[in-house]
Each structure stands twice: as C-alpha cells, then as structure tokens.
Short mmCIF file of C-alpha atoms and ligand atoms in Angstrom, two decimals:
data_model
loop_
_atom_site.label_atom_id
_atom_site.label_comp_id
_atom_site.label_asym_id
_atom_site.label_seq_id
_atom_site.Cartn_x
_atom_site.Cartn_y
_atom_site.Cartn_z
CA MET A 1 -66.20 8.62 14.28
CA ASP A 2 -65.07 8.22 17.82
CA GLY A 3 -67.77 9.26 20.02
CA ARG A 4 -65.88 10.40 23.02
CA ARG A 5 -63.61 12.21 20.98
CA VAL A 6 -66.61 14.73 19.62
CA VAL A 7 -68.45 14.57 23.38
CA GLY A 8 -64.88 14.75 25.11
CA ILE A 9 -64.48 18.56 23.65
CA GLY A 10 -67.81 19.67 23.47
CA MET A 11 -67.98 22.78 25.44
CA THR A 12 -64.74 23.81 25.02
CA SER A 13 -65.36 23.60 21.16
CA GLN A 14 -68.17 25.74 21.40
CA ARG A 15 -66.40 28.76 23.16
CA THR A 16 -63.54 28.23 21.37
CA ARG A 17 -65.43 28.48 18.13
CA GLU A 18 -66.86 31.87 19.06
CA ARG A 19 -63.84 33.28 19.87
CA LEU A 20 -62.41 32.45 16.00
CA VAL A 21 -65.80 33.76 14.39
CA ALA A 22 -65.15 36.83 16.48
CA ARG A 23 -61.30 37.08 14.99
CA LEU A 24 -62.05 36.11 11.50
CA SER A 25 -65.11 39.10 12.06
CA GLU A 26 -62.19 41.74 13.22
CA ALA A 27 -60.12 40.59 10.50
CA GLY A 28 -62.54 41.65 7.29
CA ILE A 29 -64.95 38.67 7.27
CA THR A 30 -68.53 40.53 7.22
CA ASP A 31 -70.96 37.98 5.68
CA PRO A 32 -72.61 36.48 8.17
CA ARG A 33 -73.72 33.93 6.54
CA VAL A 34 -69.78 33.05 6.24
CA LEU A 35 -69.53 33.37 9.86
CA ASN A 36 -72.62 31.31 10.88
CA ALA A 37 -70.93 28.54 8.77
CA ILE A 38 -67.40 28.72 10.42
CA ARG A 39 -69.64 28.75 13.56
CA GLN A 40 -71.40 25.53 12.54
CA VAL A 41 -68.53 23.28 11.34
CA PRO A 42 -66.68 21.44 13.86
CA ARG A 43 -63.59 21.92 12.59
CA HIS A 44 -61.35 20.03 15.45
CA LEU A 45 -62.89 17.01 13.84
CA PHE A 46 -60.88 17.65 10.47
CA VAL A 47 -57.41 17.79 11.83
CA GLU A 48 -55.21 14.69 13.27
CA GLU A 49 -56.75 14.23 17.10
CA ALA A 50 -53.26 15.65 18.77
CA LEU A 51 -53.86 18.96 17.12
CA ALA A 52 -57.79 19.21 17.76
CA SER A 53 -56.83 21.64 20.86
CA ARG A 54 -55.39 24.10 18.12
CA ALA A 55 -58.38 23.59 15.67
CA TYR A 56 -59.99 26.88 16.68
CA ASP A 57 -56.39 28.91 16.27
CA ASN A 58 -56.42 31.02 13.17
CA THR A 59 -53.57 28.99 11.31
CA ALA A 60 -53.34 26.49 8.76
CA LEU A 61 -52.54 22.99 10.44
CA PRO A 62 -50.78 19.74 8.64
CA ILE A 63 -53.37 16.96 7.34
CA GLY A 64 -50.39 14.56 6.36
CA TYR A 65 -48.69 13.58 3.11
CA GLY A 66 -47.35 17.26 2.95
CA GLN A 67 -50.99 18.72 2.86
CA THR A 68 -52.43 20.89 5.11
CA ILE A 69 -55.88 22.39 5.97
CA SER A 70 -55.98 25.91 5.33
CA GLN A 71 -55.96 28.67 8.10
CA PRO A 72 -59.92 29.87 9.10
CA PHE A 73 -59.31 33.15 7.64
CA ILE A 74 -58.44 32.08 4.26
CA VAL A 75 -61.72 29.70 4.31
CA ALA A 76 -63.75 32.60 5.21
CA GLN A 77 -62.13 35.07 3.01
CA MET A 78 -62.48 32.39 -0.19
CA THR A 79 -66.02 31.81 0.70
CA GLN A 80 -66.93 35.10 1.06
CA LEU A 81 -65.69 36.00 -2.35
CA LEU A 82 -67.56 33.27 -4.05
CA LEU A 83 -70.50 34.48 -2.38
CA GLU A 84 -70.07 37.77 -3.74
CA GLY A 85 -71.53 36.86 -6.90
CA GLN A 86 -74.77 35.57 -8.25
CA ALA A 87 -76.66 32.91 -6.01
CA LEU A 88 -74.80 29.98 -6.09
CA HIS A 89 -76.65 26.43 -6.38
CA LYS A 90 -73.73 23.96 -7.80
CA VAL A 91 -69.99 24.44 -6.64
CA LEU A 92 -66.96 22.48 -7.26
CA GLU A 93 -64.05 22.79 -5.09
CA VAL A 94 -60.49 21.24 -6.11
CA GLY A 95 -58.61 20.16 -3.50
CA THR A 96 -60.77 18.57 -0.80
CA GLY A 97 -57.59 17.84 1.51
CA SER A 98 -59.54 17.39 4.97
CA ALA A 99 -62.72 18.43 3.54
CA TYR A 100 -63.35 21.45 5.63
CA GLN A 101 -63.85 24.14 3.50
CA ALA A 102 -66.33 21.59 1.77
CA ALA A 103 -68.09 21.31 4.88
CA VAL A 104 -68.30 25.09 4.92
CA LEU A 105 -69.47 25.64 1.56
CA ALA A 106 -72.12 22.53 2.31
CA ASN A 107 -73.94 24.65 5.08
CA LEU A 108 -74.33 27.55 2.26
CA ILE A 109 -74.66 26.07 -1.16
CA PRO A 110 -77.38 23.20 -2.50
CA TYR A 111 -74.99 20.99 -3.75
CA VAL A 112 -71.00 20.94 -3.07
CA PHE A 113 -68.51 18.94 -5.51
CA SER A 114 -64.74 18.21 -4.04
CA LEU A 115 -62.01 16.68 -6.07
CA GLU A 116 -58.82 15.18 -4.39
CA ARG A 117 -55.50 13.66 -6.57
CA LEU A 118 -54.23 11.77 -3.39
CA ARG A 119 -56.37 8.67 -2.77
CA VAL A 120 -55.60 8.19 1.30
CA LEU A 121 -57.03 11.99 1.61
CA HIS A 122 -60.18 11.32 -0.33
CA ASN A 123 -60.85 7.98 1.23
CA ARG A 124 -60.50 9.84 4.87
CA ALA A 125 -62.27 12.76 3.93
CA HIS A 126 -65.21 10.60 2.32
CA ARG A 127 -65.25 8.95 6.02
CA LEU A 128 -65.77 11.97 7.83
CA ILE A 129 -68.39 13.52 5.35
CA ARG A 130 -70.33 10.48 5.68
CA GLU A 131 -70.21 10.46 9.19
CA LEU A 132 -71.21 14.20 9.61
CA ARG A 133 -74.38 13.43 7.52
CA LEU A 134 -73.43 16.04 5.09
CA SER A 135 -75.53 14.74 1.92
CA ASN A 136 -75.22 17.46 -0.26
CA VAL A 137 -71.45 16.84 -0.68
CA ARG A 138 -70.11 14.91 -3.49
CA LEU A 139 -66.24 13.74 -3.13
CA ARG A 140 -64.43 11.96 -5.86
CA LEU A 141 -60.74 11.02 -6.43
CA GLY A 142 -59.69 12.94 -9.43
CA ASP A 143 -57.45 15.50 -11.12
CA GLY A 144 -58.48 18.97 -10.59
CA HIS A 145 -56.88 20.20 -14.10
CA GLU A 146 -59.81 18.13 -15.86
CA GLY A 147 -62.65 19.32 -13.49
CA TRP A 148 -66.02 16.93 -13.42
CA PRO A 149 -67.31 17.37 -16.81
CA GLY A 150 -70.33 14.59 -15.62
CA GLU A 151 -71.51 17.39 -13.28
CA ALA A 152 -70.62 20.48 -15.16
CA PRO A 153 -71.41 23.45 -15.41
CA PHE A 154 -70.84 24.71 -11.97
CA ASP A 155 -71.70 28.34 -10.92
CA GLY A 156 -69.18 28.53 -8.73
CA ILE A 157 -65.66 26.97 -8.37
CA ILE A 158 -62.91 27.13 -6.10
CA LEU A 159 -59.30 25.92 -5.88
CA THR A 160 -57.51 25.11 -2.76
CA ALA A 161 -54.39 24.20 -4.61
CA ALA A 162 -52.54 26.69 -6.79
CA PRO A 163 -51.83 26.31 -10.68
CA LEU A 164 -49.61 28.49 -12.16
CA ALA A 165 -52.24 29.23 -14.51
CA ILE A 166 -56.07 28.69 -14.50
CA PRO A 167 -56.73 25.44 -16.40
CA LYS A 168 -58.84 25.76 -19.11
CA SER A 169 -61.35 23.01 -18.37
CA LEU A 170 -62.24 24.83 -15.48
CA THR A 171 -62.96 28.10 -16.94
CA GLU A 172 -65.07 25.86 -19.45
CA GLN A 173 -66.91 23.92 -17.03
CA LEU A 174 -67.87 27.67 -15.14
CA THR A 175 -71.48 28.90 -16.10
CA VAL A 176 -71.49 32.24 -17.93
CA GLY A 177 -72.04 34.56 -15.00
CA GLY A 178 -70.55 32.12 -12.38
CA ARG A 179 -67.17 33.06 -10.66
CA LEU A 180 -63.97 31.22 -9.76
CA VAL A 181 -61.80 31.80 -6.98
CA ALA A 182 -58.52 30.68 -6.83
CA PRO A 183 -54.71 31.35 -5.71
CA VAL A 184 -52.74 31.23 -8.81
CA GLY A 185 -48.91 31.03 -8.97
CA THR A 186 -45.69 29.71 -7.96
CA GLY A 187 -45.06 29.11 -4.04
CA GLY A 188 -43.06 32.29 -3.43
CA ASN A 189 -45.10 34.38 -5.63
CA GLN A 190 -49.20 33.96 -5.64
CA SER A 191 -52.55 36.00 -5.77
CA MET A 192 -55.80 35.14 -4.60
CA ARG A 193 -57.53 35.78 -7.79
CA VAL A 194 -61.38 36.24 -8.58
CA CYS A 195 -62.73 35.85 -12.09
CA GLU A 196 -66.16 36.16 -13.28
CA ARG A 197 -66.85 34.17 -16.96
CA THR A 198 -68.49 36.70 -19.40
CA GLU A 199 -69.70 36.41 -22.85
CA GLN A 200 -66.66 37.81 -23.63
CA GLY A 201 -64.36 35.61 -21.20
CA LEU A 202 -62.82 35.39 -18.15
CA ILE A 203 -62.55 38.48 -15.98
CA CYS A 204 -60.29 38.28 -13.12
CA ARG A 205 -58.81 40.44 -10.45
CA ASP A 206 -56.22 39.52 -7.86
CA VAL A 207 -57.04 40.66 -4.41
CA SER A 208 -54.73 39.89 -2.03
CA ARG A 209 -50.85 37.62 -1.94
CA VAL A 210 -51.59 34.10 -0.59
CA SER A 211 -49.60 30.68 0.07
CA PHE A 212 -50.98 27.42 -0.92
CA VAL A 213 -49.52 24.17 -1.48
CA PRO A 214 -49.12 23.96 -5.64
CA MET A 215 -52.07 21.94 -7.69
CA LYS A 216 -50.20 19.08 -9.26
CA HIS A 217 -50.73 16.79 -12.12
CA GLY A 218 -52.15 13.12 -12.13
CA LEU A 219 -53.26 10.99 -8.99
CA GLY A 220 -51.52 10.05 -5.83
N1 LIG B 1 -59.73 22.37 1.00
C1 LIG B 1 -58.43 21.70 1.62
C2 LIG B 1 -57.30 21.97 1.96
C3 LIG B 1 -56.45 21.31 1.43
S1 LIG B 1 -55.18 21.71 0.59
C4 LIG B 1 -59.28 21.78 3.25
O1 LIG B 1 -60.24 22.29 3.58
O2 LIG B 1 -58.82 21.07 4.15
C5 LIG B 1 -54.91 21.41 -0.96
C6 LIG B 1 -55.27 19.95 -1.59
O3 LIG B 1 -55.46 20.00 -2.93
C7 LIG B 1 -54.08 18.89 -0.85
O4 LIG B 1 -55.14 17.93 -0.44
C8 LIG B 1 -54.05 18.39 -2.01
O5 LIG B 1 -53.45 16.85 -2.43
C9 LIG B 1 -55.09 18.71 -3.35
N2 LIG B 1 -54.47 18.96 -4.74
C10 LIG B 1 -53.48 19.21 -5.25
N3 LIG B 1 -53.25 19.26 -6.44
C11 LIG B 1 -54.97 18.45 -6.91
C12 LIG B 1 -55.36 18.62 -8.35
N4 LIG B 1 -54.98 18.88 -9.39
N5 LIG B 1 -56.48 18.21 -8.29
C13 LIG B 1 -57.33 17.65 -6.95
N6 LIG B 1 -56.66 17.88 -5.69
C14 LIG B 1 -55.35 18.37 -5.55
#
C-alpha cells in the first residue's frame, strides 16, 4: 500500500466514515458491533484510487472486471443478519471481490475464509489483506459452488454473488444451528435469504429485494 495514499486521505476519511455510520444507523443497522466494524475498516483502500473520495458514500462502486464492491448498507445488513444467530467462530464468504466484506467480518469473527473465482481480484485482495495485517482472514481462488471442504464446517456462510438456488455443498458445509445469508435469484428478481440449518434441514426466510452480480461457475 502506498503510504501517501493512506495518510493523504486520513482526517477526511475519519469524518466521512462517521457520517456513513450515522447514515447506516438511521437506515436500520442497529447492532453496535456492526456499526463499529464499519467504522474500523478503511473502505477507501478497497476501491480504485480515482473513486476514493466516494468510498464513504452509501453506494456500490465498480472494482473492475464487471464486479462491484457492495453498498455499505448491504454489507452492514448482511453482517447484522449473520450475527443475529448463534455466536460465530468460523465463517465462509463466497465472492471476495475487493475483500471489504471480509475485512468487516474480520473485525467481528475469529476466523474468516473467503473464496473468489476471478484470479485478478483474488490476487489484489490477497495483497491488501496482507498489507492491512488482517491475519484472521484466509483467501483462496476457487468456485464457491464447492465451498471450502478442507475448512468445513462453518457456523456462518455469506454469499455476495447470487446463485439461482443455494448450492447443496454449501448447506452441507454449515454446522447444525449455523446460519447462511445469501442473495438468491436472477438479476431482476433476487431476494436476500436468511437460512438456518436444523436437524430437519434448511429453514429460510426472505428479508428484502436485492440486486447482486450473479454467482458464476468455474474460475476466470
Ligand atoms: N464481497 C465483495 C463483493 C464482490 S461482488 C466485496 O466486499 O467487495 C461478488 C464477487 O463474487 C465478484 O468478485 C465475483 O467475481 C465473485 N463470484 C461470482 N461467482 C463466484 C463463485 N462461484 N465463486 C467465488 N466467487 C464468485
């Protein structure tokens, strides 16, 4: 990371970060742990330098290769939904992208694992996570449809790309009592779904309408 970039935006970002936290709070993010995590993570380092001045606006921004860093409200909402269940120890994210969501989770959960199918994005995220010394985050190039069998089971799984249906292998990598938060559906018709794995199977509810990039198959 270029030191000047970090210092240059310093004070401004602290103030604008507080403004973002206030907006999220007004918009219904009530969990103080989530608001605090958003406050901690320097979102301007996760977007392209030319967009840094907009990093604390409550909007999605492009991160290249047709992908976006999610809107802060969505990141906060998904994190809040994930934390509403049992205490989380180990979480899997599908769709590392910029690694912003992973960094937010890293402030709240002891072990964070995240998969990305696009090599360029994975490499960039890997460098940034190392530079920020987020030692409890592990990233891997991989197709989220397969999950991360070597590290399963997870007590939380979060998808930041939308499948048409929740992949069975992910459900199988969730502990009984574990929670999965995912956008599900096609581009024009997606819902944010919250599921819990019970002894009887997955029990889900849809909480809102959303618009995520599609979850794709294979690596790129
Ligand atoms: N969580 C990210 C949001 C990135 S957008 C952030 O905070 O910036 C969703 C990401 O999911 C994209 O980078 C896309 O390449 C990735 N993706 C799509 N399908 C995937 C799959 N099957 N496995 C892993 N990653 C996938």
